[in-house]
Structure formats: structure tokens, C-alpha cells
JSON list of C-alpha atoms in Angstrom, two decimals:
[
{"chain": "A", "resi": 244, "resn": "SER", "atom": "CA", "xyz": [0.00, 0.00, 0.00]},
{"chain": "A", "resi": 245, "resn": "ALA", "atom": "CA", "xyz": [0.94, 3.66, -0.18]},
{"chain": "A", "resi": 246, "resn": "VAL", "atom": "CA", "xyz": [0.41, 6.33, 2.45]},
{"chain": "A", "resi": 247, "resn": "ILE", "atom": "CA", "xyz": [-0.54, 9.70, 1.01]},
{"chain": "A", "resi": 248, "resn": "SER", "atom": "CA", "xyz": [-0.56, 12.91, 3.02]},
{"chain": "A", "resi": 249, "resn": "GLN", "atom": "CA", "xyz": [-2.27, 16.05, 1.80]},
{"chain": "A", "resi": 250, "resn": "LYS", "atom": "CA", "xyz": [-2.04, 19.58, 3.11]},
{"chain": "A", "resi": 251, "resn": "PRO", "atom": "CA", "xyz": [-4.12, 21.50, 3.89]},
{"chain": "A", "resi": 252, "resn": "SER", "atom": "CA", "xyz": [-6.93, 19.18, 4.89]},
{"chain": "A", "resi": 253, "resn": "ARG", "atom": "CA", "xyz": [-9.37, 22.05, 4.56]},
{"chain": "A", "resi": 254, "resn": "ASP", "atom": "CA", "xyz": [-9.32, 25.77, 3.94]},
{"chain": "A", "resi": 255, "resn": "ILE", "atom": "CA", "xyz": [-11.64, 28.69, 3.42]},
{"chain": "A", "resi": 256, "resn": "CYS", "atom": "CA", "xyz": [-10.45, 31.04, 0.70]},
{"chain": "A", "resi": 257, "resn": "GLN", "atom": "CA", "xyz": [-11.48, 34.37, -0.72]},
{"chain": "A", "resi": 258, "resn": "ARG", "atom": "CA", "xyz": [-12.57, 34.82, -4.29]},
{"chain": "A", "resi": 259, "resn": "GLY", "atom": "CA", "xyz": [-9.70, 35.73, -6.60]},
{"chain": "A", "resi": 260, "resn": "THR", "atom": "CA", "xyz": [-6.95, 34.20, -4.49]},
{"chain": "A", "resi": 261, "resn": "SER", "atom": "CA", "xyz": [-4.90, 31.09, -5.19]},
{"chain": "A", "resi": 262, "resn": "LEU", "atom": "CA", "xyz": [-4.16, 28.10, -3.01]},
{"chain": "A", "resi": 263, "resn": "THR", "atom": "CA", "xyz": [-1.54, 25.39, -3.32]},
{"chain": "A", "resi": 264, "resn": "ILE", "atom": "CA", "xyz": [-2.27, 21.87, -2.15]},
{"chain": "A", "resi": 265, "resn": "GLN", "atom": "CA", "xyz": [0.60, 19.59, -1.29]},
{"chain": "A", "resi": 266, "resn": "CYS", "atom": "CA", "xyz": [0.71, 15.82, -1.70]},
{"chain": "A", "resi": 267, "resn": "GLN", "atom": "CA", "xyz": [3.41, 13.66, -0.14]},
{"chain": "A", "resi": 268, "resn": "VAL", "atom": "CA", "xyz": [3.70, 9.91, -0.75]},
{"chain": "A", "resi": 269, "resn": "ASP", "atom": "CA", "xyz": [5.69, 7.52, 1.44]},
{"chain": "A", "resi": 270, "resn": "SER", "atom": "CA", "xyz": [7.20, 5.71, -1.54]},
{"chain": "A", "resi": 271, "resn": "GLN", "atom": "CA", "xyz": [8.50, 6.61, -4.98]},
{"chain": "A", "resi": 272, "resn": "VAL", "atom": "CA", "xyz": [5.82, 6.56, -7.65]},
{"chain": "A", "resi": 273, "resn": "THR", "atom": "CA", "xyz": [5.92, 7.27, -11.34]},
{"chain": "A", "resi": 274, "resn": "MET", "atom": "CA", "xyz": [2.55, 8.90, -11.78]},
{"chain": "A", "resi": 275, "resn": "MET", "atom": "CA", "xyz": [0.45, 10.99, -9.43]},
{"chain": "A", "resi": 276, "resn": "PHE", "atom": "CA", "xyz": [-3.14, 11.92, -10.17]},
{"chain": "A", "resi": 277, "resn": "TRP", "atom": "CA", "xyz": [-5.18, 14.89, -9.06]},
{"chain": "A", "resi": 278, "resn": "TYR", "atom": "CA", "xyz": [-8.96, 14.55, -8.81]},
{"chain": "A", "resi": 279, "resn": "ARG", "atom": "CA", "xyz": [-11.73, 17.01, -8.03]},
{"chain": "A", "resi": 280, "resn": "GLN", "atom": "CA", "xyz": [-14.90, 16.06, -6.18]},
{"chain": "A", "resi": 281, "resn": "GLN", "atom": "CA", "xyz": [-17.49, 18.82, -6.34]},
{"chain": "A", "resi": 282, "resn": "PRO", "atom": "CA", "xyz": [-20.22, 18.87, -3.68]},
{"chain": "A", "resi": 283, "resn": "GLY", "atom": "CA", "xyz": [-22.54, 15.91, -4.12]},
{"chain": "A", "resi": 284, "resn": "GLN", "atom": "CA", "xyz": [-20.71, 14.82, -7.25]},
{"chain": "A", "resi": 285, "resn": "SER", "atom": "CA", "xyz": [-18.36, 12.08, -8.29]},
{"chain": "A", "resi": 286, "resn": "LEU", "atom": "CA", "xyz": [-14.63, 12.31, -8.79]},
{"chain": "A", "resi": 287, "resn": "THR", "atom": "CA", "xyz": [-13.24, 13.86, -11.94]},
{"chain": "A", "resi": 288, "resn": "LEU", "atom": "CA", "xyz": [-9.63, 13.56, -13.01]},
{"chain": "A", "resi": 289, "resn": "ILE", "atom": "CA", "xyz": [-7.94, 16.95, -13.36]},
{"chain": "A", "resi": 290, "resn": "ALA", "atom": "CA", "xyz": [-4.50, 15.87, -14.50]},
{"chain": "A", "resi": 291, "resn": "THR", "atom": "CA", "xyz": [-1.77, 13.27, -14.36]},
{"chain": "A", "resi": 292, "resn": "ALA", "atom": "CA", "xyz": [1.62, 14.36, -13.09]},
{"chain": "A", "resi": 293, "resn": "ASN", "atom": "CA", "xyz": [4.81, 12.57, -14.10]},
{"chain": "A", "resi": 294, "resn": "GLN", "atom": "CA", "xyz": [8.13, 13.49, -12.55]},
{"chain": "A", "resi": 295, "resn": "GLY", "atom": "CA", "xyz": [10.31, 15.43, -14.94]},
{"chain": "A", "resi": 296, "resn": "SER", "atom": "CA", "xyz": [7.64, 16.34, -17.44]},
{"chain": "A", "resi": 297, "resn": "GLU", "atom": "CA", "xyz": [4.65, 18.60, -17.72]},
{"chain": "A", "resi": 298, "resn": "ALA", "atom": "CA", "xyz": [1.38, 17.38, -16.35]},
{"chain": "A", "resi": 299, "resn": "THR", "atom": "CA", "xyz": [-1.24, 16.01, -18.72]},
{"chain": "A", "resi": 300, "resn": "TYR", "atom": "CA", "xyz": [-4.60, 17.70, -18.29]},
{"chain": "A", "resi": 301, "resn": "GLU", "atom": "CA", "xyz": [-8.03, 16.24, -18.94]},
{"chain": "A", "resi": 302, "resn": "SER", "atom": "CA", "xyz": [-10.60, 17.93, -21.08]},
{"chain": "A", "resi": 303, "resn": "GLY", "atom": "CA", "xyz": [-12.03, 20.95, -19.33]},
{"chain": "A", "resi": 304, "resn": "PHE", "atom": "CA", "xyz": [-8.98, 21.60, -17.16]},
{"chain": "A", "resi": 305, "resn": "VAL", "atom": "CA", "xyz": [-6.12, 23.94, -18.10]},
{"chain": "A", "resi": 306, "resn": "ILE", "atom": "CA", "xyz": [-2.67, 24.57, -16.75]},
{"chain": "A", "resi": 307, "resn": "ASP", "atom": "CA", "xyz": [-3.29, 28.27, -16.11]},
{"chain": "A", "resi": 308, "resn": "LYS", "atom": "CA", "xyz": [-6.11, 27.44, -13.72]},
{"chain": "A", "resi": 309, "resn": "PHE", "atom": "CA", "xyz": [-4.59, 24.31, -12.15]},
{"chain": "A", "resi": 310, "resn": "PRO", "atom": "CA", "xyz": [-0.80, 24.48, -12.37]},
{"chain": "A", "resi": 311, "resn": "ILE", "atom": "CA", "xyz": [0.90, 21.35, -11.10]},
{"chain": "A", "resi": 312, "resn": "SER", "atom": "CA", "xyz": [4.44, 20.73, -9.97]},
{"chain": "A", "resi": 313, "resn": "ARG", "atom": "CA", "xyz": [6.17, 17.35, -9.65]},
{"chain": "A", "resi": 314, "resn": "PRO", "atom": "CA", "xyz": [9.69, 18.01, -8.43]},
{"chain": "A", "resi": 315, "resn": "ASN", "atom": "CA", "xyz": [10.47, 14.43, -7.39]},
{"chain": "A", "resi": 316, "resn": "LEU", "atom": "CA", "xyz": [9.04, 10.93, -7.19]},
{"chain": "A", "resi": 317, "resn": "THR", "atom": "CA", "xyz": [7.31, 11.41, -3.83]},
{"chain": "A", "resi": 318, "resn": "PHE", "atom": "CA", "xyz": [5.83, 14.91, -3.98]},
{"chain": "A", "resi": 319, "resn": "SER", "atom": "CA", "xyz": [3.44, 17.01, -6.04]},
{"chain": "A", "resi": 320, "resn": "THR", "atom": "CA", "xyz": [1.50, 20.22, -5.69]},
{"chain": "A", "resi": 321, "resn": "LEU", "atom": "CA", "xyz": [-1.72, 21.42, -7.27]},
{"chain": "A", "resi": 322, "resn": "THR", "atom": "CA", "xyz": [-2.53, 25.12, -7.30]},
{"chain": "A", "resi": 323, "resn": "VAL", "atom": "CA", "xyz": [-6.07, 26.34, -7.74]},
{"chain": "A", "resi": 324, "resn": "SER", "atom": "CA", "xyz": [-5.68, 29.80, -9.25]},
{"chain": "A", "resi": 325, "resn": "ASN", "atom": "CA", "xyz": [-7.94, 32.83, -9.18]},
{"chain": "A", "resi": 326, "resn": "MET", "atom": "CA", "xyz": [-10.55, 30.93, -7.25]},
{"chain": "A", "resi": 327, "resn": "SER", "atom": "CA", "xyz": [-14.28, 31.40, -7.55]},
{"chain": "A", "resi": 328, "resn": "PRO", "atom": "CA", "xyz": [-17.09, 29.78, -5.54]},
{"chain": "A", "resi": 329, "resn": "GLU", "atom": "CA", "xyz": [-17.40, 27.18, -8.30]},
{"chain": "A", "resi": 330, "resn": "ASP", "atom": "CA", "xyz": [-13.97, 25.88, -7.27]},
{"chain": "A", "resi": 331, "resn": "SER", "atom": "CA", "xyz": [-15.31, 24.83, -3.88]},
{"chain": "A", "resi": 332, "resn": "SER", "atom": "CA", "xyz": [-14.54, 21.12, -3.92]},
{"chain": "A", "resi": 333, "resn": "ILE", "atom": "CA", "xyz": [-12.55, 18.35, -2.39]},
{"chain": "A", "resi": 334, "resn": "TYR", "atom": "CA", "xyz": [-9.25, 17.91, -4.22]},
{"chain": "A", "resi": 335, "resn": "LEU", "atom": "CA", "xyz": [-7.70, 14.48, -3.96]},
{"chain": "A", "resi": 336, "resn": "CYS", "atom": "CA", "xyz": [-4.24, 13.25, -4.74]},
{"chain": "A", "resi": 337, "resn": "SER", "atom": "CA", "xyz": [-3.81, 9.63, -5.76]},
{"chain": "A", "resi": 338, "resn": "VAL", "atom": "CA", "xyz": [-1.14, 7.18, -6.89]},
{"chain": "A", "resi": 339, "resn": "GLU", "atom": "CA", "xyz": [-1.13, 3.77, -8.48]},
{"chain": "A", "resi": 340, "resn": "ALA", "atom": "CA", "xyz": [-1.03, 0.80, -6.17]},
{"chain": "A", "resi": 341, "resn": "PRO", "atom": "CA", "xyz": [2.55, -0.52, -5.89]},
{"chain": "A", "resi": 342, "resn": "GLY", "atom": "CA", "xyz": [3.19, -3.16, -8.50]},
{"chain": "A", "resi": 343, "resn": "GLN", "atom": "CA", "xyz": [-0.08, -2.39, -10.27]},
{"chain": "A", "resi": 344, "resn": "THR", "atom": "CA", "xyz": [1.07, -0.20, -13.13]},
{"chain": "A", "resi": 345, "resn": "ASN", "atom": "CA", "xyz": [-1.62, 0.76, -15.61]},
{"chain": "A", "resi": 346, "resn": "THR", "atom": "CA", "xyz": [-4.44, -1.16, -13.94]},
{"chain": "A", "resi": 347, "resn": "GLY", "atom": "CA", "xyz": [-6.41, 1.80, -12.65]},
{"chain": "A", "resi": 348, "resn": "GLU", "atom": "CA", "xyz": [-6.02, 0.64, -9.05]},
{"chain": "A", "resi": 349, "resn": "LEU", "atom": "CA", "xyz": [-5.34, 3.80, -7.05]},
{"chain": "A", "resi": 350, "resn": "PHE", "atom": "CA", "xyz": [-4.60, 4.84, -3.50]},
{"chain": "A", "resi": 351, "resn": "PHE", "atom": "CA", "xyz": [-6.04, 8.17, -2.41]},
{"chain": "A", "resi": 352, "resn": "GLY", "atom": "CA", "xyz": [-5.09, 10.83, 0.06]},
{"chain": "A", "resi": 353, "resn": "GLU", "atom": "CA", "xyz": [-7.70, 12.11, 2.48]},
{"chain": "A", "resi": 354, "resn": "GLY", "atom": "CA", "xyz": [-8.39, 15.10, 0.31]},
{"chain": "A", "resi": 355, "resn": "SER", "atom": "CA", "xyz": [-8.26, 18.85, 0.70]},
{"chain": "A", "resi": 356, "resn": "ARG", "atom": "CA", "xyz": [-11.66, 20.46, 1.18]},
{"chain": "A", "resi": 357, "resn": "LEU", "atom": "CA", "xyz": [-11.69, 24.00, -0.21]},
{"chain": "A", "resi": 358, "resn": "THR", "atom": "CA", "xyz": [-14.48, 26.47, 0.33]},
{"chain": "A", "resi": 359, "resn": "VAL", "atom": "CA", "xyz": [-14.36, 29.66, -1.71]},
{"chain": "A", "resi": 360, "resn": "LEU", "atom": "CA", "xyz": [-16.36, 32.63, -0.47]},
{"chain": "B", "resi": 75, "resn": "ALA", "atom": "CA", "xyz": [-18.52, 7.46, -24.47]},
{"chain": "B", "resi": 76, "resn": "GLN", "atom": "CA", "xyz": [-17.31, 5.38, -21.58]},
{"chain": "B", "resi": 77, "resn": "SER", "atom": "CA", "xyz": [-19.40, 5.70, -18.44]},
{"chain": "B", "resi": 78, "resn": "VAL", "atom": "CA", "xyz": [-20.20, 4.21, -15.07]},
{"chain": "B", "resi": 79, "resn": "THR", "atom": "CA", "xyz": [-23.72, 4.41, -13.69]},
{"chain": "B", "resi": 80, "resn": "GLN", "atom": "CA", "xyz": [-24.86, 3.96, -10.13]},
{"chain": "B", "resi": 81, "resn": "PRO", "atom": "CA", "xyz": [-28.66, 4.09, -10.30]},
{"chain": "B", "resi": 82, "resn": "ASP", "atom": "CA", "xyz": [-29.24, 4.56, -6.59]},
{"chain": "B", "resi": 83, "resn": "ILE", "atom": "CA", "xyz": [-28.28, 7.92, -5.11]},
{"chain": "B", "resi": 84, "resn": "HIS", "atom": "CA", "xyz": [-29.22, 7.05, -1.54]},
{"chain": "B", "resi": 85, "resn": "ILE", "atom": "CA", "xyz": [-30.04, 3.76, 0.15]},
{"chain": "B", "resi": 86, "resn": "THR", "atom": "CA", "xyz": [-31.10, 3.13, 3.74]},
{"chain": "B", "resi": 87, "resn": "VAL", "atom": "CA", "xyz": [-30.63, -0.32, 5.22]},
{"chain": "B", "resi": 88, "resn": "SER", "atom": "CA", "xyz": [-31.38, -1.63, 8.68]},
{"chain": "B", "resi": 89, "resn": "GLU", "atom": "CA", "xyz": [-28.42, -2.79, 10.69]},
{"chain": "B", "resi": 90, "resn": "GLY", "atom": "CA", "xyz": [-28.00, -6.51, 10.19]},
{"chain": "B", "resi": 91, "resn": "ALA", "atom": "CA", "xyz": [-29.86, -6.55, 6.90]},
{"chain": "B", "resi": 92, "resn": "SER", "atom": "CA", "xyz": [-28.29, -7.43, 3.60]},
{"chain": "B", "resi": 93, "resn": "LEU", "atom": "CA", "xyz": [-27.08, -4.83, 1.13]},
{"chain": "B", "resi": 94, "resn": "GLU", "atom": "CA", "xyz": [-26.73, -4.61, -2.63]},
{"chain": "B", "resi": 95, "resn": "LEU", "atom": "CA", "xyz": [-25.44, -1.54, -4.42]},
{"chain": "B", "resi": 96, "resn": "ARG", "atom": "CA", "xyz": [-25.83, -1.46, -8.17]},
{"chain": "B", "resi": 97, "resn": "CYS", "atom": "CA", "xyz": [-23.26, -0.49, -10.77]},
{"chain": "B", "resi": 98, "resn": "ASN", "atom": "CA", "xyz": [-23.43, -0.62, -14.55]},
{"chain": "B", "resi": 99, "resn": "TYR", "atom": "CA", "xyz": [-20.70, 0.26, -16.99]},
{"chain": "B", "resi": 100, "resn": "SER", "atom": "CA", "xyz": [-20.66, 1.21, -20.64]},
{"chain": "B", "resi": 101, "resn": "TYR", "atom": "CA", "xyz": [-17.41, 0.34, -22.37]},
{"chain": "B", "resi": 102, "resn": "GLY", "atom": "CA", "xyz": [-16.51, -1.20, -25.71]},
{"chain": "B", "resi": 103, "resn": "ALA", "atom": "CA", "xyz": [-14.64, -3.99, -23.95]},
{"chain": "B", "resi": 104, "resn": "THR", "atom": "CA", "xyz": [-14.77, -5.22, -20.38]},
{"chain": "B", "resi": 105, "resn": "PRO", "atom": "CA", "xyz": [-12.84, -2.77, -18.22]},
{"chain": "B", "resi": 106, "resn": "TYR", "atom": "CA", "xyz": [-11.17, -3.35, -14.90]},
{"chain": "B", "resi": 107, "resn": "LEU", "atom": "CA", "xyz": [-13.75, -2.68, -12.20]},
{"chain": "B", "resi": 108, "resn": "PHE", "atom": "CA", "xyz": [-13.48, -1.31, -8.68]},
{"chain": "B", "resi": 109, "resn": "TRP", "atom": "CA", "xyz": [-15.54, -0.39, -5.66]},
{"chain": "B", "resi": 110, "resn": "TYR", "atom": "CA", "xyz": [-14.29, 2.34, -3.33]},
{"chain": "B", "resi": 111, "resn": "VAL", "atom": "CA", "xyz": [-15.73, 3.61, -0.05]},
{"chain": "B", "resi": 112, "resn": "GLN", "atom": "CA", "xyz": [-15.48, 7.13, 1.28]},
{"chain": "B", "resi": 113, "resn": "SER", "atom": "CA", "xyz": [-16.30, 7.71, 4.91]},
{"chain": "B", "resi": 114, "resn": "PRO", "atom": "CA", "xyz": [-17.16, 11.26, 6.01]},
{"chain": "B", "resi": 115, "resn": "GLY", "atom": "CA", "xyz": [-14.09, 13.46, 5.93]},
{"chain": "B", "resi": 116, "resn": "GLN", "atom": "CA", "xyz": [-11.92, 10.67, 4.58]},
{"chain": "B", "resi": 117, "resn": "GLY", "atom": "CA", "xyz": [-10.30, 9.81, 1.31]},
{"chain": "B", "resi": 118, "resn": "LEU", "atom": "CA", "xyz": [-11.29, 6.83, -0.79]},
{"chain": "B", "resi": 119, "resn": "GLN", "atom": "CA", "xyz": [-10.46, 3.29, 0.26]},
{"chain": "B", "resi": 120, "resn": "LEU", "atom": "CA", "xyz": [-10.45, 0.40, -2.18]},
{"chain": "B", "resi": 121, "resn": "LEU", "atom": "CA", "xyz": [-12.96, -2.30, -1.20]},
{"chain": "B", "resi": 122, "resn": "LEU", "atom": "CA", "xyz": [-12.38, -4.74, -4.03]},
{"chain": "B", "resi": 123, "resn": "LYS", "atom": "CA", "xyz": [-11.41, -5.06, -7.66]},
{"chain": "B", "resi": 124, "resn": "TYR", "atom": "CA", "xyz": [-12.11, -7.23, -10.68]},
{"chain": "B", "resi": 125, "resn": "PHE", "atom": "CA", "xyz": [-9.53, -7.73, -13.39]},
{"chain": "B", "resi": 126, "resn": "SER", "atom": "CA", "xyz": [-10.46, -11.14, -14.81]},
{"chain": "B", "resi": 127, "resn": "GLY", "atom": "CA", "xyz": [-11.26, -14.71, -13.79]},
{"chain": "B", "resi": 128, "resn": "ASP", "atom": "CA", "xyz": [-13.72, -15.60, -11.06]},
{"chain": "B", "resi": 129, "resn": "THR", "atom": "CA", "xyz": [-16.73, -13.34, -11.41]},
{"chain": "B", "resi": 130, "resn": "LEU", "atom": "CA", "xyz": [-17.39, -13.24, -7.66]},
{"chain": "B", "resi": 131, "resn": "VAL", "atom": "CA", "xyz": [-14.70, -11.24, -5.91]},
{"chain": "B", "resi": 132, "resn": "GLN", "atom": "CA", "xyz": [-14.15, -10.86, -2.22]},
{"chain": "B", "resi": 133, "resn": "GLY", "atom": "CA", "xyz": [-13.02, -7.63, -0.65]},
{"chain": "B", "resi": 134, "resn": "ILE", "atom": "CA", "xyz": [-12.32, -6.09, 2.68]},
{"chain": "B", "resi": 135, "resn": "LYS", "atom": "CA", "xyz": [-14.82, -5.51, 5.50]},
{"chain": "B", "resi": 136, "resn": "GLY", "atom": "CA", "xyz": [-16.97, -8.47, 4.40]},
{"chain": "B", "resi": 137, "resn": "PHE", "atom": "CA", "xyz": [-17.93, -7.01, 1.02]},
{"chain": "B", "resi": 138, "resn": "GLU", "atom": "CA", "xyz": [-18.16, -8.95, -2.22]},
{"chain": "B", "resi": 139, "resn": "ALA", "atom": "CA", "xyz": [-19.07, -8.06, -5.77]},
{"chain": "B", "resi": 140, "resn": "GLU", "atom": "CA", "xyz": [-20.29, -10.03, -8.73]},
{"chain": "B", "resi": 141, "resn": "PHE", "atom": "CA", "xyz": [-19.31, -9.25, -12.30]},
{"chain": "B", "resi": 142, "resn": "LYS", "atom": "CA", "xyz": [-21.98, -10.06, -14.88]},
{"chain": "B", "resi": 143, "resn": "ARG", "atom": "CA", "xyz": [-20.81, -9.51, -18.43]},
{"chain": "B", "resi": 144, "resn": "SER", "atom": "CA", "xyz": [-24.27, -10.04, -19.93]},
{"chain": "B", "resi": 145, "resn": "GLN", "atom": "CA", "xyz": [-25.67, -7.22, -17.81]},
{"chain": "B", "resi": 146, "resn": "SER", "atom": "CA", "xyz": [-22.57, -5.00, -17.85]},
{"chain": "B", "resi": 147, "resn": "SER", "atom": "CA", "xyz": [-22.89, -4.91, -14.09]},
{"chain": "B", "resi": 148, "resn": "PHE", "atom": "CA", "xyz": [-20.65, -5.10, -11.06]},
{"chain": "B", "resi": 149, "resn": "ASN", "atom": "CA", "xyz": [-22.92, -5.02, -8.02]},
{"chain": "B", "resi": 150, "resn": "LEU", "atom": "CA", "xyz": [-21.58, -4.76, -4.48]},
{"chain": "B", "resi": 151, "resn": "ARG", "atom": "CA", "xyz": [-23.06, -6.90, -1.73]},
{"chain": "B", "resi": 152, "resn": "LYS", "atom": "CA", "xyz": [-22.76, -7.49, 1.97]},
{"chain": "B", "resi": 153, "resn": "PRO", "atom": "CA", "xyz": [-24.80, -10.09, 3.86]},
{"chain": "B", "resi": 154, "resn": "SER", "atom": "CA", "xyz": [-25.13, -8.15, 7.10]},
{"chain": "B", "resi": 155, "resn": "VAL", "atom": "CA", "xyz": [-24.62, -4.41, 7.33]},
{"chain": "B", "resi": 156, "resn": "HIS", "atom": "CA", "xyz": [-23.03, -2.75, 10.35]},
{"chain": "B", "resi": 157, "resn": "TRP", "atom": "CA", "xyz": [-23.61, 0.84, 11.43]},
{"chain": "B", "resi": 158, "resn": "SER", "atom": "CA", "xyz": [-19.98, 1.59, 10.57]},
{"chain": "B", "resi": 159, "resn": "ASP", "atom": "CA", "xyz": [-20.69, 0.80, 6.91]},
{"chain": "B", "resi": 160, "resn": "ALA", "atom": "CA", "xyz": [-22.57, 4.09, 6.53]},
{"chain": "B", "resi": 161, "resn": "ALA", "atom": "CA", "xyz": [-20.57, 5.95, 3.89]},
{"chain": "B", "resi": 162, "resn": "GLU", "atom": "CA", "xyz": [-20.43, 6.93, 0.23]},
{"chain": "B", "resi": 163, "resn": "TYR", "atom": "CA", "xyz": [-19.71, 4.09, -2.18]},
{"chain": "B", "resi": 164, "resn": "PHE", "atom": "CA", "xyz": [-18.22, 4.62, -5.62]},
{"chain": "B", "resi": 165, "resn": "CYS", "atom": "CA", "xyz": [-18.01, 2.18, -8.47]},
{"chain": "B", "resi": 166, "resn": "ALA", "atom": "CA", "xyz": [-15.19, 2.84, -10.95]},
{"chain": "B", "resi": 167, "resn": "ALA", "atom": "CA", "xyz": [-13.94, 1.42, -14.22]},
{"chain": "B", "resi": 168, "resn": "TYR", "atom": "CA", "xyz": [-10.63, 1.56, -16.04]},
{"chain": "B", "resi": 169, "resn": "GLN", "atom": "CA", "xyz": [-9.39, 0.72, -19.49]},
{"chain": "B", "resi": 170, "resn": "ALA", "atom": "CA", "xyz": [-5.75, 1.05, -20.51]},
{"chain": "B", "resi": 171, "resn": "GLY", "atom": "CA", "xyz": [-4.93, 4.42, -21.97]},
{"chain": "B", "resi": 172, "resn": "THR", "atom": "CA", "xyz": [-7.87, 6.15, -20.36]},
{"chain": "B", "resi": 173, "resn": "ALA", "atom": "CA", "xyz": [-8.64, 7.67, -17.00]},
{"chain": "B", "resi": 174, "resn": "LEU", "atom": "CA", "xyz": [-10.25, 5.83, -14.11]},
{"chain": "B", "resi": 175, "resn": "ILE", "atom": "CA", "xyz": [-13.93, 6.78, -14.38]},
{"chain": "B", "resi": 176, "resn": "PHE", "atom": "CA", "xyz": [-16.15, 6.94, -11.34]},
{"chain": "B", "resi": 177, "resn": "GLY", "atom": "CA", "xyz": [-19.88, 6.63, -10.95]},
{"chain": "B", "resi": 178, "resn": "LYS", "atom": "CA", "xyz": [-21.72, 9.37, -9.09]},
{"chain": "B", "resi": 179, "resn": "GLY", "atom": "CA", "xyz": [-21.77, 7.38, -5.90]},
{"chain": "B", "resi": 180, "resn": "THR", "atom": "CA", "xyz": [-24.38, 5.87, -3.60]},
{"chain": "B", "resi": 181, "resn": "THR", "atom": "CA", "xyz": [-24.84, 7.14, -0.08]},
{"chain": "B", "resi": 182, "resn": "LEU", "atom": "CA", "xyz": [-25.54, 4.35, 2.36]},
{"chain": "B", "resi": 183, "resn": "SER", "atom": "CA", "xyz": [-27.37, 5.09, 5.59]},
{"chain": "B", "resi": 184, "resn": "VAL", "atom": "CA", "xyz": [-27.76, 2.43, 8.25]},
{"chain": "B", "resi": 185, "resn": "SER", "atom": "CA", "xyz": [-30.72, 2.54, 10.58]},
{"chain": "B", "resi": 186, "resn": "SER", "atom": "CA", "xyz": [-30.85, 0.87, 13.98]}
]
């Protein structure tokens, strides 16, 4: 298994500001995934972050709004830029299960719950 | 387009009663299938997975799921529900080269 720590666990932010969420994994992983879970909704993949290359964004998500860093094999950050109330969501970091490359089996952090006023 | 459907938004079950949560998928070929649970304020925890082989898979916490190709379904079951099972349950599907796709979730409430 993998242990994933996210910071902050929750935050209340003002409209127009930006917030960076950190994700730390207890083992080296190739890919890290960032998901968004809007209130009462399912999880939607924002982007996939590989170490040493630019993140790959899903349709509907852009780098200017959700810049991602992946400086090493155990750490990643997601920034939510110029926030609006519509960005109020839980943001979850996830990694592939060890030894389960390209199977879709993921471990998740506890999420970062953002509320934008 | 690929999709995962959980027809039941909210289910209430009496403690000790049996449980079945429904999940249907729409893919060109059979994907890998998963059930995750999300307790309040927590991240997602994998309950069980189906890659191939035996269509009845066992998971953690006494859960099992049955894959039925003819119905494109992967329903989650538990013979006797405990109050601690109250949570949000997500079915998910994966095919190589695509993202893991989640259903909209089913909220399980357990009554005493």
C-alpha cells in the first residue's frame, strides 16, 4: 500500500486568491493523479503528473487554472488559481497501487476540502 | 462514451440486513472494475477489484461483488450491514490508456 498525506486538509479562501495543495507519498511513484470532487458529485480527473515532465490535463482543465508541480518521485502540488465559488470542492491526490502499473487501481489521500467565499 | 452508472443515489438499510449496491458500466470492452468507499471526511479506500477470472470477488470488510458480463454490471453486496458501513460508495472502471472513471456514488445510511 501507499500512504498519502495532503495539506491543507481544509481551507476557506477568498474569491480571486490562489491556493496550493501539497501531496506527499511515502514511496517513490511514477505517476500521481489529481482529482476534483465537487459537492454531491463524483470524482473527476484533473490531470496526471509525471516526474520530470509537464502534467497532462483532462478535457475541461487547463494549466493556467490548475498548475501542477512534480519536483520528485514522492511529492506534487496542485494550485487552484484565481478561485471562484465554483472551485469549492474536495481535491484528492492519488497514486497507483505498488506493482499495479496501468491497472487503474489507485490509492487516495484524504483530500483537501476547499471552500471559496 | 465510456461511463459508469450507479442508479441509486441514496439507500437506507437496517443494521443486520443485507445490502446490494448497483453499478453498470458502458465500455466497448470489459474494463477493470473497482468499488471504493469514502467515509465522512476521509479519502477513498479500495474495497475490491475485478480484473479477470472468477466473477465473484471478495473484498475487505466483508464485502463482495459479482461481475456479470451479460448485464454489464458489477454489483456490491454485503450479507449483514453494520452501522460503521454508513458511507459513500463509488463504483469505478478503467481501461488502458484512459482515466479511471467513477460513478456518481451511492450514499448508504444504516438505521438501527
